[in-house]
Amino acid sequence: MSEKTFTQKEAAAKREKSSRGFRRDGADGADSTEKMTVVNLTRTAKVVKGGKRFSFRALVVVGDMDGKVGVSIGKGKQVQLAIQKAASHARKHMDKYPIVNGTIPHETVGKFGTGRVWMKPAAPGTGVIAGGGVRAVLEAAGVKNVLTKNLGSPNPFNTVYATCAALGTLYTKEKIASLRGAATVAPPEAVAPGKEKDRKPAAK
């Protein structure tokens, strides 16, 4: 093996390393706190006159672990190219969802096509009770405790987009109050039984 052959192999390995997915140090617009998950990767075939042309399709979820999530599908002749396209598009089309104390504000159901996902807030320490694409979206959004159930199709594409649809229906107390044109009111302080008479009336 000559020195020239070794140099060519080294250059090819360097080119492959530079084009291998996304780095976590901020390259290609990626943030160090970003979480990227490949939910589904399939090989597709197109029948042409000369035979079949194979390509790859990737479903990728990208989130900043702080309420922002993006989902996209990428296609390419190579696996890494398909993942790169999907992640780049998802990163450019991230949506912000309300996360309160590591969980969702209220119970909700999301629908997309034949997919249907139910979600409910959970107490601290419960964890993310979900699987497949639902877990990928919720973890990318930064949800720590939630209860979920897939009520529709097990198709990962419908499941992921139904999860995003469910997150899109969430509202915080402040948001609902602003829509109603009312200010948020703090809950009354707790009073021990039998002490109601001792409490002073609120000033008008």
PDB file of C-alpha atoms in Angstrom, residues 12-164:
ATOM      1  CA  ALA A  12     -12.285  10.062   2.117  1.00  0.00           C
ATOM      2  CA  ALA A  13     -12.681   9.282   5.824  1.00  0.00           C
ATOM      3  CA  LYS A  14     -12.411  12.980   6.659  1.00  0.00           C
ATOM      4  CA  ARG A  15     -15.098  13.888   4.093  1.00  0.00           C
ATOM      5  CA  GLU A  16     -17.400  11.190   5.479  1.00  0.00           C
ATOM      6  CA  LYS A  17     -16.870  12.435   9.033  1.00  0.00           C
ATOM      7  CA  SER A  18     -17.664  16.028   8.054  1.00  0.00           C
ATOM      8  CA  SER A  19     -20.969  14.998   6.427  1.00  0.00           C
ATOM      9  CA  ARG A  20     -22.074  12.582   9.142  1.00  0.00           C
ATOM     10  CA  GLY A  21     -25.279  13.925  10.642  1.00  0.00           C
ATOM     11  CA  PHE A  22     -25.348  16.909  13.008  1.00  0.00           C
ATOM     12  CA  ARG A  23     -22.851  17.889  15.630  1.00  0.00           C
ATOM     13  CA  ARG A  24     -23.913  19.195  19.024  1.00  0.00           C
ATOM     14  CA  ASP A  25     -21.456  22.109  19.141  1.00  0.00           C
ATOM     15  CA  GLY A  26     -23.639  24.522  17.177  1.00  0.00           C
ATOM     16  CA  ALA A  27     -22.800  23.361  13.655  1.00  0.00           C
ATOM     17  CA  ASP A  28     -25.540  23.518  11.024  1.00  0.00           C
ATOM     18  CA  GLY A  29     -27.604  25.714  13.339  1.00  0.00           C
ATOM     19  CA  ALA A  30     -27.839  23.036  16.053  1.00  0.00           C
ATOM     20  CA  ASP A  31     -27.851  24.155  19.682  1.00  0.00           C
ATOM     21  CA  SER A  32     -25.934  22.384  22.438  1.00  0.00           C
ATOM     22  CA  THR A  33     -29.189  21.824  24.394  1.00  0.00           C
ATOM     23  CA  GLU A  34     -31.058  20.519  21.366  1.00  0.00           C
ATOM     24  CA  LYS A  35     -32.550  17.028  21.324  1.00  0.00           C
ATOM     25  CA  MET A  36     -32.955  15.302  17.964  1.00  0.00           C
ATOM     26  CA  THR A  37     -34.661  11.920  17.546  1.00  0.00           C
ATOM     27  CA  VAL A  38     -35.131   9.841  14.410  1.00  0.00           C
ATOM     28  CA  VAL A  39     -38.588   8.352  14.940  1.00  0.00           C
ATOM     29  CA  ASN A  40     -38.883   6.406  11.694  1.00  0.00           C
ATOM     30  CA  LEU A  41     -36.519   5.499   8.869  1.00  0.00           C
ATOM     31  CA  THR A  42     -37.739   3.537   5.850  1.00  0.00           C
ATOM     32  CA  ARG A  43     -36.439   2.660   2.408  1.00  0.00           C
ATOM     33  CA  THR A  44     -38.640   3.593  -0.537  1.00  0.00           C
ATOM     34  CA  ALA A  45     -38.489   2.389  -4.144  1.00  0.00           C
ATOM     35  CA  LYS A  46     -39.544   4.056  -7.360  1.00  0.00           C
ATOM     36  CA  VAL A  47     -40.087   1.827 -10.396  1.00  0.00           C
ATOM     37  CA  VAL A  48     -38.577   3.307 -13.550  1.00  0.00           C
ATOM     38  CA  LYS A  49     -37.847   2.013 -17.020  1.00  0.00           C
ATOM     39  CA  GLY A  50     -34.438   0.656 -16.076  1.00  0.00           C
ATOM     40  CA  GLY A  51     -35.521  -0.949 -12.824  1.00  0.00           C
ATOM     41  CA  LYS A  52     -35.974   0.482  -9.330  1.00  0.00           C
ATOM     42  CA  ARG A  53     -34.545   3.602  -7.735  1.00  0.00           C
ATOM     43  CA  PHE A  54     -34.134   3.278  -3.983  1.00  0.00           C
ATOM     44  CA  SER A  55     -34.136   6.183  -1.553  1.00  0.00           C
ATOM     45  CA  PHE A  56     -34.665   6.740   2.173  1.00  0.00           C
ATOM     46  CA  ARG A  57     -37.357   8.615   4.112  1.00  0.00           C
ATOM     47  CA  ALA A  58     -36.744   9.844   7.671  1.00  0.00           C
ATOM     48  CA  LEU A  59     -39.154  11.242  10.268  1.00  0.00           C
ATOM     49  CA  VAL A  60     -37.218  13.463  12.676  1.00  0.00           C
ATOM     50  CA  VAL A  61     -38.251  15.344  15.835  1.00  0.00           C
ATOM     51  CA  VAL A  62     -36.155  18.307  17.024  1.00  0.00           C
ATOM     52  CA  GLY A  63     -36.693  20.246  20.260  1.00  0.00           C
ATOM     53  CA  ASP A  64     -34.894  22.644  22.594  1.00  0.00           C
ATOM     54  CA  MET A  65     -36.122  20.913  25.806  1.00  0.00           C
ATOM     55  CA  ASP A  66     -37.922  24.144  26.732  1.00  0.00           C
ATOM     56  CA  GLY A  67     -41.291  23.965  24.985  1.00  0.00           C
ATOM     57  CA  LYS A  68     -40.194  24.331  21.351  1.00  0.00           C
ATOM     58  CA  VAL A  69     -40.606  21.336  19.001  1.00  0.00           C
ATOM     59  CA  GLY A  70     -40.358  20.818  15.264  1.00  0.00           C
ATOM     60  CA  VAL A  71     -41.262  17.752  13.196  1.00  0.00           C
ATOM     61  CA  SER A  72     -40.395  17.067   9.573  1.00  0.00           C
ATOM     62  CA  ILE A  73     -39.919  14.370   6.936  1.00  0.00           C
ATOM     63  CA  GLY A  74     -36.785  14.214   4.780  1.00  0.00           C
ATOM     64  CA  LYS A  75     -35.973  12.155   1.698  1.00  0.00           C
ATOM     65  CA  GLY A  76     -32.615  11.361   0.168  1.00  0.00           C
ATOM     66  CA  LYS A  77     -30.565   8.740  -1.634  1.00  0.00           C
ATOM     67  CA  GLN A  78     -28.514   8.239   1.536  1.00  0.00           C
ATOM     68  CA  VAL A  79     -29.625   7.763   5.118  1.00  0.00           C
ATOM     69  CA  GLN A  80     -27.635  10.674   6.496  1.00  0.00           C
ATOM     70  CA  LEU A  81     -28.860  12.982   3.737  1.00  0.00           C
ATOM     71  CA  ALA A  82     -32.494  12.152   4.529  1.00  0.00           C
ATOM     72  CA  ILE A  83     -31.954  12.744   8.259  1.00  0.00           C
ATOM     73  CA  GLN A  84     -30.082  15.979   7.574  1.00  0.00           C
ATOM     74  CA  LYS A  85     -32.885  17.351   5.380  1.00  0.00           C
ATOM     75  CA  ALA A  86     -35.581  16.452   7.911  1.00  0.00           C
ATOM     76  CA  ALA A  87     -33.686  17.892  10.888  1.00  0.00           C
ATOM     77  CA  SER A  88     -32.878  21.125   9.048  1.00  0.00           C
ATOM     78  CA  HIS A  89     -36.511  21.661   8.047  1.00  0.00           C
ATOM     79  CA  ALA A  90     -37.799  20.759  11.530  1.00  0.00           C
ATOM     80  CA  ARG A  91     -35.365  23.196  13.128  1.00  0.00           C
ATOM     81  CA  LYS A  92     -36.655  26.020  10.923  1.00  0.00           C
ATOM     82  CA  HIS A  93     -40.323  25.282  11.699  1.00  0.00           C
ATOM     83  CA  MET A  94     -40.375  24.839  15.483  1.00  0.00           C
ATOM     84  CA  ASP A  95     -43.482  25.805  17.458  1.00  0.00           C
ATOM     85  CA  LYS A  96     -43.673  26.947  21.071  1.00  0.00           C
ATOM     86  CA  TYR A  97     -45.961  25.025  23.444  1.00  0.00           C
ATOM     87  CA  PRO A  98     -46.830  25.815  27.096  1.00  0.00           C
ATOM     88  CA  ILE A  99     -45.077  23.638  29.675  1.00  0.00           C
ATOM     89  CA  VAL A 100     -45.958  24.220  33.362  1.00  0.00           C
ATOM     90  CA  ASN A 101     -43.783  22.713  36.107  1.00  0.00           C
ATOM     91  CA  GLY A 102     -42.501  19.969  33.826  1.00  0.00           C
ATOM     92  CA  THR A 103     -45.946  18.828  32.657  1.00  0.00           C
ATOM     93  CA  ILE A 104     -48.820  20.013  30.466  1.00  0.00           C
ATOM     94  CA  PRO A 105     -51.397  22.518  31.820  1.00  0.00           C
ATOM     95  CA  HIS A 106     -54.505  20.364  31.312  1.00  0.00           C
ATOM     96  CA  GLU A 107     -55.910  17.229  29.714  1.00  0.00           C
ATOM     97  CA  THR A 108     -56.222  17.212  25.937  1.00  0.00           C
ATOM     98  CA  VAL A 109     -56.678  15.034  22.853  1.00  0.00           C
ATOM     99  CA  GLY A 110     -54.928  15.583  19.524  1.00  0.00           C
ATOM    100  CA  LYS A 111     -56.056  14.285  16.132  1.00  0.00           C
ATOM    101  CA  PHE A 112     -54.254  14.007  12.827  1.00  0.00           C
ATOM    102  CA  GLY A 113     -55.599  11.767  10.087  1.00  0.00           C
ATOM    103  CA  THR A 114     -56.375   8.437  11.727  1.00  0.00           C
ATOM    104  CA  GLY A 115     -54.035   9.213  14.620  1.00  0.00           C
ATOM    105  CA  ARG A 116     -55.492  10.139  18.012  1.00  0.00           C
ATOM    106  CA  VAL A 117     -53.414  10.821  21.130  1.00  0.00           C
ATOM    107  CA  TRP A 118     -54.722  11.496  24.663  1.00  0.00           C
ATOM    108  CA  MET A 119     -52.573  13.334  27.222  1.00  0.00           C
ATOM    109  CA  LYS A 120     -53.088  14.212  30.882  1.00  0.00           C
ATOM    110  CA  PRO A 121     -50.921  16.098  33.425  1.00  0.00           C
ATOM    111  CA  ALA A 122     -49.056  13.989  35.972  1.00  0.00           C
ATOM    112  CA  ALA A 123     -47.503  14.574  39.396  1.00  0.00           C
ATOM    113  CA  PRO A 124     -43.738  15.049  39.793  1.00  0.00           C
ATOM    114  CA  GLY A 125     -41.880  11.738  39.695  1.00  0.00           C
ATOM    115  CA  THR A 126     -44.321  10.042  37.341  1.00  0.00           C
ATOM    116  CA  GLY A 127     -42.114  10.344  34.277  1.00  0.00           C
ATOM    117  CA  VAL A 128     -43.142  10.306  30.635  1.00  0.00           C
ATOM    118  CA  ILE A 129     -45.639   7.461  30.259  1.00  0.00           C
ATOM    119  CA  ALA A 130     -45.554   7.223  26.483  1.00  0.00           C
ATOM    120  CA  GLY A 131     -43.983   5.255  23.699  1.00  0.00           C
ATOM    121  CA  GLY A 132     -42.732   5.629  20.157  1.00  0.00           C
ATOM    122  CA  GLY A 133     -43.288   8.968  18.477  1.00  0.00           C
ATOM    123  CA  VAL A 134     -45.306  10.394  21.389  1.00  0.00           C
ATOM    124  CA  ARG A 135     -42.359  10.029  23.767  1.00  0.00           C
ATOM    125  CA  ALA A 136     -39.959  11.547  21.226  1.00  0.00           C
ATOM    126  CA  VAL A 137     -42.086  14.699  20.855  1.00  0.00           C
ATOM    127  CA  LEU A 138     -42.738  15.152  24.587  1.00  0.00           C
ATOM    128  CA  GLU A 139     -39.103  14.636  25.589  1.00  0.00           C
ATOM    129  CA  ALA A 140     -37.946  17.056  22.901  1.00  0.00           C
ATOM    130  CA  ALA A 141     -40.425  19.612  24.297  1.00  0.00           C
ATOM    131  CA  GLY A 142     -39.006  19.205  27.795  1.00  0.00           C
ATOM    132  CA  VAL A 143     -42.007  17.467  29.389  1.00  0.00           C
ATOM    133  CA  LYS A 144     -40.921  15.493  32.463  1.00  0.00           C
ATOM    134  CA  ASN A 145     -44.206  14.072  33.788  1.00  0.00           C
ATOM    135  CA  VAL A 146     -47.239  13.168  31.683  1.00  0.00           C
ATOM    136  CA  LEU A 147     -49.725  10.355  31.064  1.00  0.00           C
ATOM    137  CA  THR A 148     -50.538   9.490  27.439  1.00  0.00           C
ATOM    138  CA  LYS A 149     -52.373   6.871  25.419  1.00  0.00           C
ATOM    139  CA  ASN A 150     -52.561   6.246  21.683  1.00  0.00           C
ATOM    140  CA  LEU A 151     -56.255   5.933  20.803  1.00  0.00           C
ATOM    141  CA  GLY A 152     -55.887   5.724  17.040  1.00  0.00           C
ATOM    142  CA  SER A 153     -53.575   4.452  14.344  1.00  0.00           C
ATOM    143  CA  PRO A 154     -50.142   3.065  15.328  1.00  0.00           C
ATOM    144  CA  ASN A 155     -48.655   4.726  12.237  1.00  0.00           C
ATOM    145  CA  PRO A 156     -45.653   6.740  13.537  1.00  0.00           C
ATOM    146  CA  PHE A 157     -46.300   9.667  11.191  1.00  0.00           C
ATOM    147  CA  ASN A 158     -49.919  10.114  12.320  1.00  0.00           C
ATOM    148  CA  THR A 159     -48.922   9.567  15.949  1.00  0.00           C
ATOM    149  CA  VAL A 160     -46.211  12.239  15.922  1.00  0.00           C
ATOM    150  CA  TYR A 161     -48.360  14.844  14.194  1.00  0.00           C
ATOM    151  CA  ALA A 162     -51.342  14.017  16.458  1.00  0.00           C
ATOM    152  CA  THR A 163     -49.079  14.650  19.471  1.00  0.00           C
ATOM    153  CA  CYS A 164     -48.107  18.048  18.063  1.00  0.00           C
TER     154      CYS A 164
END
